[in-house]
XYZ file of N, CA, C and O in Angstrom:
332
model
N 175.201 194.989 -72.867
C 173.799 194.694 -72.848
C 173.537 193.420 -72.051
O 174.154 192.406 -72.379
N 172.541 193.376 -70.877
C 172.235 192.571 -70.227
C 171.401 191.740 -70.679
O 170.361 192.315 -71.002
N 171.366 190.029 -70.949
C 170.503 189.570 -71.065
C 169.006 188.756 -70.173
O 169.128 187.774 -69.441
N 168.109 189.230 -70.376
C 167.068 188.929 -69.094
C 166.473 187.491 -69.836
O 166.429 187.028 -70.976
N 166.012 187.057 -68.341
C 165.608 185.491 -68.222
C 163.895 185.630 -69.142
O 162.872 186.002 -68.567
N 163.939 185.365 -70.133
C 162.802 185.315 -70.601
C 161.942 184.000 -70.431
O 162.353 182.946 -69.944
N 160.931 184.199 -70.821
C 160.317 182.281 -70.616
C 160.575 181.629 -71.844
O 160.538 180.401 -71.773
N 160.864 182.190 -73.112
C 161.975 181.134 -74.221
C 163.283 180.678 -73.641
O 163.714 179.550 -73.879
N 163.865 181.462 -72.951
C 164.803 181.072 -72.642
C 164.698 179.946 -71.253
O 165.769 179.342 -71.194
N 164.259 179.740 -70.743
C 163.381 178.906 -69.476
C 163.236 177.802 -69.828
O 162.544 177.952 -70.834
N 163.397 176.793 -69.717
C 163.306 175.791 -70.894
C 162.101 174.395 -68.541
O 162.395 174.426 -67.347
N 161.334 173.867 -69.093
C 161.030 172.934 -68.052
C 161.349 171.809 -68.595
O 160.978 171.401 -69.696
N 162.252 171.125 -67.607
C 162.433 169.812 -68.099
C 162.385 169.014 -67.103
O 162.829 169.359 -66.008
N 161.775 167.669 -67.343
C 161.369 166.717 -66.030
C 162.358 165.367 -66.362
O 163.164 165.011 -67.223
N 161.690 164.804 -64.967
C 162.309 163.234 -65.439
C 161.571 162.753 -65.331
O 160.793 162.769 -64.377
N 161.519 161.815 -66.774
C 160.594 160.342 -66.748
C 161.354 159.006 -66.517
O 162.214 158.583 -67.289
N 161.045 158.529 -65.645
C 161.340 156.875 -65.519
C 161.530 156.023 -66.713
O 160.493 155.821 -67.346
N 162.461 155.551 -67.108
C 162.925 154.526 -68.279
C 161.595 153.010 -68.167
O 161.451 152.231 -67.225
N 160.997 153.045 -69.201
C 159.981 151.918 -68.582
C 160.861 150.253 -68.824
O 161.496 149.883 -69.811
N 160.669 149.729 -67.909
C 161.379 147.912 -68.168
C 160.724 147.149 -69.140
O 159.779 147.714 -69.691
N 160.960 146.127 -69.451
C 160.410 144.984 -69.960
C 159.556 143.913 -68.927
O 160.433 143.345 -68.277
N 158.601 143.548 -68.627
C 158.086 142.969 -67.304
C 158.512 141.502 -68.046
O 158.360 140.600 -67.222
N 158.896 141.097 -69.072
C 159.271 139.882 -69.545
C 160.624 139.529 -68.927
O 160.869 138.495 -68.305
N 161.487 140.555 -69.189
C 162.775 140.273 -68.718
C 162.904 140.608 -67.738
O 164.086 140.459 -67.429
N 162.149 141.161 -66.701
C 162.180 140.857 -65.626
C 161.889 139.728 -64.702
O 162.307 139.704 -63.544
N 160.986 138.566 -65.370
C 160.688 137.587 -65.015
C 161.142 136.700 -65.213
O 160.883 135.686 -64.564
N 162.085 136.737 -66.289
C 162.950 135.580 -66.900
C 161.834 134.924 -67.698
O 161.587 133.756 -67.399
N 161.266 135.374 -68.468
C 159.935 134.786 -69.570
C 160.278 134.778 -70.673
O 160.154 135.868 -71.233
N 160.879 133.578 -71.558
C 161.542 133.914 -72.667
C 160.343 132.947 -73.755
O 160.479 132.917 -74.978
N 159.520 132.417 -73.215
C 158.661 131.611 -74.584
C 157.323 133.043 -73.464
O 157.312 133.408 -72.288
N 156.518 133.360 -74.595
C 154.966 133.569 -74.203
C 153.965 132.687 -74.774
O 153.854 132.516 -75.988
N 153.153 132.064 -73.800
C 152.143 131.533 -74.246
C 150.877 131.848 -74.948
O 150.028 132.403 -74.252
N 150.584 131.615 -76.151
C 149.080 132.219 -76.204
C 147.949 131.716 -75.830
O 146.905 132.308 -76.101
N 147.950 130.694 -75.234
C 146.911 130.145 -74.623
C 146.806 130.932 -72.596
O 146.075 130.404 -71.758
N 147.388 131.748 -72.389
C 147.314 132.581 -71.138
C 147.383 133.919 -71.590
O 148.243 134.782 -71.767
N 145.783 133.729 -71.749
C 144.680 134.928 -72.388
C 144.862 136.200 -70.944
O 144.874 137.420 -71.104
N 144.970 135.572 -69.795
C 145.052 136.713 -68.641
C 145.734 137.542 -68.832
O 145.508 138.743 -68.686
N 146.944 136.889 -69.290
C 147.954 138.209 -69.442
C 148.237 138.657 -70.980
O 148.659 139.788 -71.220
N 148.059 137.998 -71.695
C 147.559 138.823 -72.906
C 146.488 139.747 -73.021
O 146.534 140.674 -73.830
N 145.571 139.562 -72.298
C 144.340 141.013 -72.088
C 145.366 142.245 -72.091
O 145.416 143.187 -72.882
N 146.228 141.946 -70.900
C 146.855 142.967 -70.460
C 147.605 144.141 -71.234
O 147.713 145.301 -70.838
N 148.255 143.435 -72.791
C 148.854 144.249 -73.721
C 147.782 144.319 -75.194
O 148.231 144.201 -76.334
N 146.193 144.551 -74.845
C 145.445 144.686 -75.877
C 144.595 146.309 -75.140
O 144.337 146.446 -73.945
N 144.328 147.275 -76.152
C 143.475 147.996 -75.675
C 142.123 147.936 -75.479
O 141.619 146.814 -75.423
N 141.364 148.985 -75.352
C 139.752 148.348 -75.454
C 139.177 148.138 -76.540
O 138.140 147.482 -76.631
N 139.977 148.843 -77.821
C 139.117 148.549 -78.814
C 139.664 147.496 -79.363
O 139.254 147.168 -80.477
N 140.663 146.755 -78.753
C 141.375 145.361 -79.834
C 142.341 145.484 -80.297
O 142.735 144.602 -81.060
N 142.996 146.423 -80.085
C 144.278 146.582 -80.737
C 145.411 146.294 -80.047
O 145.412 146.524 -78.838
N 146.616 145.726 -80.696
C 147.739 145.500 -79.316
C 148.560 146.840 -79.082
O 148.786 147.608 -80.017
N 148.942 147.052 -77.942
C 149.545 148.480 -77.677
C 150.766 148.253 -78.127
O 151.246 147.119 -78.109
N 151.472 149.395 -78.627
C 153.346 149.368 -79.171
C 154.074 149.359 -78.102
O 153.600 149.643 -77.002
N 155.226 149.056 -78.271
C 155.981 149.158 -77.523
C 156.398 150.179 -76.381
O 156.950 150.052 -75.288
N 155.755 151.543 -77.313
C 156.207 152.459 -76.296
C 155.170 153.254 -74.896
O 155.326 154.075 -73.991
N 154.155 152.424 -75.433
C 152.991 151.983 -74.170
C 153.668 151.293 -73.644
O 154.458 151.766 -72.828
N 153.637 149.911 -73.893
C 153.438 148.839 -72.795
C 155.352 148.507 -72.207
O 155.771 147.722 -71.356
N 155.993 149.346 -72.975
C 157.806 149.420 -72.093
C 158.111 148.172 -72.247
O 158.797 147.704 -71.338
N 157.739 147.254 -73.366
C 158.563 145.757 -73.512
C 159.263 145.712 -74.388
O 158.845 146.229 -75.424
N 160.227 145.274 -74.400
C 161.435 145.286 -75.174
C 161.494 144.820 -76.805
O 160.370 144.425 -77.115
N 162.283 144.749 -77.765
C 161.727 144.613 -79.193
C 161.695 142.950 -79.341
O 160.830 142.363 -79.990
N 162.819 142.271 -78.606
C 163.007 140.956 -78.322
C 161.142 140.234 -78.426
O 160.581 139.389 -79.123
N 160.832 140.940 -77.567
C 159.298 140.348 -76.435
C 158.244 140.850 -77.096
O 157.296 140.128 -77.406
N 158.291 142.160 -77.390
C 156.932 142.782 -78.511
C 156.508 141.647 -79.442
O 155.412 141.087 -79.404
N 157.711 141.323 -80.450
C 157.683 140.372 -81.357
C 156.881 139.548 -81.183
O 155.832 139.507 -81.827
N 157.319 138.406 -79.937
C 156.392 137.233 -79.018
C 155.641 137.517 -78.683
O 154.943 136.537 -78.424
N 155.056 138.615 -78.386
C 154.120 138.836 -77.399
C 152.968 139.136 -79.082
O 151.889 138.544 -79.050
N 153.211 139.839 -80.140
C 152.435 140.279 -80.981
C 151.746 138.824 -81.719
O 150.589 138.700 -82.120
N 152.766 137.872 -81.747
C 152.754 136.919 -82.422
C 151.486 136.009 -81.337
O 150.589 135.349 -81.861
N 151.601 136.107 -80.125
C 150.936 134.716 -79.143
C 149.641 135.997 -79.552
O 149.025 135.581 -80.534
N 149.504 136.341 -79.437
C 148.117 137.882 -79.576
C 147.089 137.191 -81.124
O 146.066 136.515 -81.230
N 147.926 137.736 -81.959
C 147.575 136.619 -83.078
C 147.143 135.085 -83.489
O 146.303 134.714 -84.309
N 148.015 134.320 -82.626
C 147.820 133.058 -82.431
C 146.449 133.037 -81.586
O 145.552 132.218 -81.783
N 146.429 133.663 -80.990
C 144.782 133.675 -79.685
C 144.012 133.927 -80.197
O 142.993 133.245 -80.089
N 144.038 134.905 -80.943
C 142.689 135.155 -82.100
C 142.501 134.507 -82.874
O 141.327 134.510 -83.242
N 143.540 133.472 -83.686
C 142.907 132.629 -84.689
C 142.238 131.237 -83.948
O 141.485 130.407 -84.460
N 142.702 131.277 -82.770
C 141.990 130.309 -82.240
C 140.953 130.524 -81.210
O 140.493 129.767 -80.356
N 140.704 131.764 -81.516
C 139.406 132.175 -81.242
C 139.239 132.502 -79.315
O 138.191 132.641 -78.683
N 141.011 132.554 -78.671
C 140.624 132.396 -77.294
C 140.440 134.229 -77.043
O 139.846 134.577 -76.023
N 140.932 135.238 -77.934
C 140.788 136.516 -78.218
C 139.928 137.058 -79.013
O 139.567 136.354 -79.956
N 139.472 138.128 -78.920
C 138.276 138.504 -80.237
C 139.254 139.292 -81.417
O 140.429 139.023 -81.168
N 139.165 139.923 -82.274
C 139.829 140.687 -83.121
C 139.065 142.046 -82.675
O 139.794 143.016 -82.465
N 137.951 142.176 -82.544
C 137.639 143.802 -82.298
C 136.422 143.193 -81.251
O 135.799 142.145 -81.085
N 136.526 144.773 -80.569
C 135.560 144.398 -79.568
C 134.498 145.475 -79.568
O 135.145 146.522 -79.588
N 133.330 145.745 -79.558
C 132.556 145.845 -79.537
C 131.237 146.635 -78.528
O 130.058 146.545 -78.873
């Protein structure tokens, strides 16, 4: 009995690009929270900070990066929700 190529059996599989850390690529080992520019960058529109597996930064840097995010908002250079 011959078996035919069905489309279960067909399987599509791609390649996705491994995303980097843009921290460790820069050699950025303190983040500032007072450089709101680039903290915009890992908040969405409604205020929330994106996970890791958005923004491809490493668990090292998430940490720092979640923490200066926090720190900006209590000092008011970030909003908590936006509006």
């Amino acid at each position: 009995m011959e078996r035919r190529n069905t489309k279960k059996s067909q399987k599509n599989y791609f390649f996705q690009r491994k995303k980097y850390c843009w921290f460790c690529k820069h050699n950025m080992w303190y983040i500032d929270y007072k450089d709101v520019n680039l903290l915009k960058n890992y908040i969405h529109e409604n205020g929330k900070i994106m996970s890791r597996r958005i923004s491809g930064t490493c668990h090292y840097h998430q940490k720092r990066l979640t923490l200066a995010i926090k720190r900006a908002r209590h000092m008011a250079l970030l909003p908590f929700i936006v509006k």
